[in-house]
Amino acid sequence: GDGLYLKTQVADKHPEAKIPPKSVLWDEMIDVTAAIAKEPGLLEDVLRALGNDDSLPLGTIFASYMSFNDRISYQRSNLNGPAFNFAANAATDMKTPVNRGMPATGPNRSAMQRFLQAIHDTNGVTACNKAGAVVHARGIPIVNTLDLPIGGGTYKECEVFKIENLAKFYLDSIIGTANLYFRPSILRNGIVGIGAATVDTIEQSSGIIGFWDAAGSKTFRPKPAWLNRLVFFDLAGDTQNAITNRFLTDLQGPNIGTSVCPERVIADPDPGAADASSDGMVHGLRACANGDWVFQRDQDATFVWEDFGFYKAITPLVSAFAVHKREDLFIGLMDVLHKHWSDAKATAAECKLNGTTNCTKDGAVSYEPLLIEMFNSDIMKGLNQLSKTLQTMQVKHCTATDATSHACTTTANIDGIAAVAQATRALVDPDQAKAIGLKDRAGSATGKRNDGTMNAQVTPLYLILQALNSIDDQLGAFGAANPGDDKRPAQWKTARSQLVDQFLDVNGQNTATATFKNAAFPKVTPVLVDIIRSQLTAHCPTSFTAPFTRCAWSRDDITTQMSNVIKGPTFAAALDLQDAIRKDDGARQQLELLLTYLLDSASSNDALAGLLASSADIVQVLLDDANLVPLFHVLSEAAASSIVDKQGHTVRKSLVDAQLSLLAKISGKAFNKDNVELCSTELDPNQILSVALQKLVTPMQDPDGKPTQTPLEVILDVIADVNRSASGAGSKLEASDYGNIAANVSDFLLNKERGMEQFYEIVRQGTVR
């Protein structure tokens, strides 16, 4: 329901939201999703995180970040106070809207766009103390203040601290798992217990408050607000906070690198430290040109996360990745968005990804107004409720099978979260697809991406996408080759949308009480799944256990049969008929009205029930090849084309053509040059036949006003009773009854003296002009 609401009520109203047709944004999002799915247990934890009520505000938070562009930073007169809004000149949340009429560059970029860049810029970047660093320690017992190293001198680069991957460290700080390790022993242990750093001494020395640990703790787990002020302290402009300025100037200086700069690797000054790399080197440092340092590119970008309660809301999701030590995948999602977010008006600096690569300028930023409405809907509430519901569901799962019969011998229950995660892996994981030898119909194992490049292994999701793309390509090519009939792509998309509405539409879109409008869909779907599963198990029992043997029934037999049907003349003729109806607006509309009448479950008549019963009867009758083949020959003759001579004159009309011609003459209307109807020249000016046929199939009413049989049903019942082998028996028709009825009908149709032939002659004589 939320999806349909977002499509029809939101997305369709934002034609400005678009990316280039060959953009690989979604391919790269699928790549990261596949990586998440392959990490054991991670996808399950992400789905459960959405069910945490702390995550509910994420929708409105992201909507706010895409709506506003205020500059948020620390207040110079209150360094450790709430984030300060410089646009409003107060400690308030963001409220200045992005100007959509101006380019999305510089300060007019949304907070979302700016912190996506900040995450990219700090991903893989190592931050260290500068070369020639001095630590100004305050609050040391007995001595109070102390400059380290003792006795003068300075520390080498990375000798005091080394933070690998700033982006990961920042994410971990949100949930309290980022640990700042001081490498010099004197900072960790002091001298005879004097001078050892504690949270309190670090806060006093830096002037910045904000650790998860108690004041006397010797472990240092900074909160993100502490890191915001550490990284983006204005060394050049902030003279009010002198202690902080001096501490940071002499410890780290202004130059923290970004990922757009070339990597710089140095020998570790303390290769024996607990956080040293095995090769004795420090990786991830950067050699940046002026303008590419983090303070210059991303000033204050992360302060916006202190607004709207973001840290609490994002904690369940970040925790899911951190527990599995795969923060890189969360960062990867943000990185993909940043790569494709900017549009063609982005500056060279904003579009720079690294020394050799720039952003795609695909313009995903054009989706911001649409996404704002989407996140302001109840989509997060829907996901939250879905996650909770899945966690309460128990799904029986087969864990062992019989080696001979392949029947399931042992089962275990898994919850709905695990079932959805397994289904997602089957859909996107190339390793699973490769393990079962998945290929497309052409026998290729590769899958085409949106830009035409290939994935090494196709997945079920890519098979679906390739099928849809191929349909679109074929329809587009047809439109280009037939300019007079170029509506097919639009008609296909409309039909596709209407099918979704028919089967998946809901009552109460965007509400907590939404239900499927089509009550049959949730009931029939499990039945269809069971039918498919049972058929696969019956025909290919070894296809569900390793080594996943090839299922010839589904891969060959069914496809061959379908291919034979599609190549046959009947299918071709049916398609020709359908295409002719498609081109004729009147015929198509009338057919739609007929199908609506027959298939509408909410109608007051029993047309749907009658159609379903008749269809079931027809399917069973079609199995009778011995008796149907002669009938097909008769129908073939009746439906054959009319015979014309060399001059184009009709020699003999086919039965169908003759009947259509008769109906056309009976129902046809005549008009003079002034468009006045000439009733005297019409065969049926009062449309008696149309009225009679309508009355014939309209149910009659009993004395209480309730609908009963139609006149046609009464007539047919009378014909059956009169012509059965024992008239008036009143019991169920027997085989002999059907035979007698058929003989009498045949006689009526063929008898030239008292049957239909005589009726035709009377009509012919009466209509001669």
PDB file of N, CA and C in Angstrom, residues 623-656:
ATOM      1  N   LEU A 623      -9.850 -31.460 -23.057  1.00  0.00           N
ATOM      2  CA  LEU A 623      -9.036 -32.674 -22.950  1.00  0.00           C
ATOM      3  C   LEU A 623      -9.561 -33.794 -23.851  1.00  0.00           C
ATOM      4  N   ASP A 624     -10.774 -33.633 -24.393  1.00  0.00           N
ATOM      5  CA  ASP A 624     -11.394 -34.668 -25.224  1.00  0.00           C
ATOM      6  C   ASP A 624     -10.975 -34.495 -26.690  1.00  0.00           C
ATOM      7  N   ASP A 625      -9.735 -34.910 -27.005  1.00  0.00           N
ATOM      8  CA  ASP A 625      -9.202 -34.726 -28.357  1.00  0.00           C
ATOM      9  C   ASP A 625     -10.020 -35.468 -29.412  1.00  0.00           C
ATOM     10  N   ALA A 626     -10.490 -36.647 -29.076  1.00  0.00           N
ATOM     11  CA  ALA A 626     -11.178 -37.474 -30.075  1.00  0.00           C
ATOM     12  C   ALA A 626     -12.407 -36.782 -30.642  1.00  0.00           C
ATOM     13  N   ASN A 627     -13.167 -36.102 -29.796  1.00  0.00           N
ATOM     14  CA  ASN A 627     -14.400 -35.464 -30.253  1.00  0.00           C
ATOM     15  C   ASN A 627     -14.195 -34.009 -30.654  1.00  0.00           C
ATOM     16  N   LEU A 628     -13.120 -33.379 -30.133  1.00  0.00           N
ATOM     17  CA  LEU A 628     -12.925 -31.964 -30.412  1.00  0.00           C
ATOM     18  C   LEU A 628     -12.275 -31.711 -31.767  1.00  0.00           C
ATOM     19  N   VAL A 629     -11.411 -32.620 -32.205  1.00  0.00           N
ATOM     20  CA  VAL A 629     -10.717 -32.391 -33.472  1.00  0.00           C
ATOM     21  C   VAL A 629     -11.693 -32.195 -34.627  1.00  0.00           C
ATOM     22  N   PRO A 630     -12.725 -33.062 -34.786  1.00  0.00           N
ATOM     23  CA  PRO A 630     -13.707 -32.796 -35.854  1.00  0.00           C
ATOM     24  C   PRO A 630     -14.411 -31.458 -35.681  1.00  0.00           C
ATOM     25  N   LEU A 631     -14.706 -31.095 -34.416  1.00  0.00           N
ATOM     26  CA  LEU A 631     -15.357 -29.811 -34.165  1.00  0.00           C
ATOM     27  C   LEU A 631     -14.452 -28.655 -34.579  1.00  0.00           C
ATOM     28  N   PHE A 632     -13.155 -28.808 -34.292  1.00  0.00           N
ATOM     29  CA  PHE A 632     -12.202 -27.760 -34.693  1.00  0.00           C
ATOM     30  C   PHE A 632     -12.193 -27.580 -36.216  1.00  0.00           C
ATOM     31  N   HIS A 633     -12.323 -28.704 -36.939  1.00  0.00           N
ATOM     32  CA  HIS A 633     -12.365 -28.614 -38.404  1.00  0.00           C
ATOM     33  C   HIS A 633     -13.598 -27.827 -38.865  1.00  0.00           C
ATOM     34  N   VAL A 634     -14.728 -28.090 -38.205  1.00  0.00           N
ATOM     35  CA  VAL A 634     -15.949 -27.353 -38.542  1.00  0.00           C
ATOM     36  C   VAL A 634     -15.779 -25.866 -38.255  1.00  0.00           C
ATOM     37  N   LEU A 635     -15.241 -25.558 -37.061  1.00  0.00           N
ATOM     38  CA  LEU A 635     -15.026 -24.160 -36.692  1.00  0.00           C
ATOM     39  C   LEU A 635     -14.049 -23.481 -37.635  1.00  0.00           C
ATOM     40  N   SER A 636     -13.049 -24.255 -38.081  1.00  0.00           N
ATOM     41  CA  SER A 636     -12.077 -23.708 -39.013  1.00  0.00           C
ATOM     42  C   SER A 636     -12.748 -23.291 -40.314  1.00  0.00           C
ATOM     43  N   GLU A 637     -13.646 -24.155 -40.803  1.00  0.00           N
ATOM     44  CA  GLU A 637     -14.378 -23.821 -42.025  1.00  0.00           C
ATOM     45  C   GLU A 637     -15.260 -22.592 -41.806  1.00  0.00           C
ATOM     46  N   ALA A 638     -15.913 -22.539 -40.641  1.00  0.00           N
ATOM     47  CA  ALA A 638     -16.816 -21.422 -40.360  1.00  0.00           C
ATOM     48  C   ALA A 638     -16.055 -20.107 -40.259  1.00  0.00           C
ATOM     49  N   ALA A 639     -14.833 -20.164 -39.726  1.00  0.00           N
ATOM     50  CA  ALA A 639     -14.066 -18.938 -39.517  1.00  0.00           C
ATOM     51  C   ALA A 639     -13.125 -18.623 -40.674  1.00  0.00           C
ATOM     52  N   ALA A 640     -13.152 -19.447 -41.725  1.00  0.00           N
ATOM     53  CA  ALA A 640     -12.253 -19.216 -42.862  1.00  0.00           C
ATOM     54  C   ALA A 640     -12.580 -17.899 -43.558  1.00  0.00           C
ATOM     55  N   SER A 641     -11.615 -17.398 -44.292  1.00  0.00           N
ATOM     56  CA  SER A 641     -11.813 -16.135 -45.009  1.00  0.00           C
ATOM     57  C   SER A 641     -12.840 -16.306 -46.124  1.00  0.00           C
ATOM     58  N   SER A 642     -13.504 -15.225 -46.464  1.00  0.00           N
ATOM     59  CA  SER A 642     -14.445 -15.246 -47.589  1.00  0.00           C
ATOM     60  C   SER A 642     -13.689 -15.467 -48.892  1.00  0.00           C
ATOM     61  N   ILE A 643     -14.378 -16.078 -49.870  1.00  0.00           N
ATOM     62  CA  ILE A 643     -13.748 -16.356 -51.174  1.00  0.00           C
ATOM     63  C   ILE A 643     -14.058 -15.210 -52.128  1.00  0.00           C
ATOM     64  N   VAL A 644     -13.025 -14.657 -52.751  1.00  0.00           N
ATOM     65  CA  VAL A 644     -13.207 -13.555 -53.712  1.00  0.00           C
ATOM     66  C   VAL A 644     -12.602 -13.965 -55.050  1.00  0.00           C
ATOM     67  N   ASP A 645     -13.161 -13.388 -56.136  1.00  0.00           N
ATOM     68  CA  ASP A 645     -12.608 -13.693 -57.458  1.00  0.00           C
ATOM     69  C   ASP A 645     -11.455 -12.751 -57.781  1.00  0.00           C
ATOM     70  N   LYS A 646     -10.955 -12.873 -59.016  1.00  0.00           N
ATOM     71  CA  LYS A 646      -9.796 -12.061 -59.399  1.00  0.00           C
ATOM     72  C   LYS A 646     -10.112 -10.579 -59.428  1.00  0.00           C
ATOM     73  N   GLN A 647     -11.400 -10.250 -59.632  1.00  0.00           N
ATOM     74  CA  GLN A 647     -11.781  -8.834 -59.672  1.00  0.00           C
ATOM     75  C   GLN A 647     -12.066  -8.279 -58.278  1.00  0.00           C
ATOM     76  N   GLY A 648     -11.939  -9.121 -57.270  1.00  0.00           N
ATOM     77  CA  GLY A 648     -12.158  -8.664 -55.902  1.00  0.00           C
ATOM     78  C   GLY A 648     -13.583  -8.780 -55.438  1.00  0.00           C
ATOM     79  N   HIS A 649     -14.460  -9.414 -56.233  1.00  0.00           N
ATOM     80  CA  HIS A 649     -15.856  -9.585 -55.839  1.00  0.00           C
ATOM     81  C   HIS A 649     -15.988 -10.817 -54.948  1.00  0.00           C
ATOM     82  N   THR A 650     -16.815 -10.682 -53.930  1.00  0.00           N
ATOM     83  CA  THR A 650     -17.015 -11.794 -52.999  1.00  0.00           C
ATOM     84  C   THR A 650     -17.852 -12.876 -53.663  1.00  0.00           C
ATOM     85  N   VAL A 651     -17.288 -14.060 -53.777  1.00  0.00           N
ATOM     86  CA  VAL A 651     -17.993 -15.196 -54.364  1.00  0.00           C
ATOM     87  C   VAL A 651     -18.814 -15.910 -53.292  1.00  0.00           C
ATOM     88  N   ARG A 652     -18.198 -16.089 -52.116  1.00  0.00           N
ATOM     89  CA  ARG A 652     -18.896 -16.726 -51.009  1.00  0.00           C
ATOM     90  C   ARG A 652     -18.328 -16.197 -49.711  1.00  0.00           C
ATOM     91  N   LYS A 653     -19.238 -15.733 -48.887  1.00  0.00           N
ATOM     92  CA  LYS A 653     -18.793 -15.241 -47.586  1.00  0.00           C
ATOM     93  C   LYS A 653     -18.627 -16.406 -46.618  1.00  0.00           C
ATOM     94  N   SER A 654     -17.665 -16.257 -45.735  1.00  0.00           N
ATOM     95  CA  SER A 654     -17.539 -17.250 -44.675  1.00  0.00           C
ATOM     96  C   SER A 654     -18.692 -17.070 -43.691  1.00  0.00           C
ATOM     97  N   LEU A 655     -18.903 -18.059 -42.857  1.00  0.00           N
ATOM     98  CA  LEU A 655     -20.000 -17.988 -41.893  1.00  0.00           C
ATOM     99  C   LEU A 655     -19.825 -16.799 -40.959  1.00  0.00           C
ATOM    100  N   VAL A 656     -18.600 -16.604 -40.471  1.00  0.00           N
ATOM    101  CA  VAL A 656     -18.357 -15.491 -39.545  1.00  0.00           C
ATOM    102  C   VAL A 656     -18.591 -14.159 -40.230  1.00  0.00           C
TER     103      VAL A 656
END
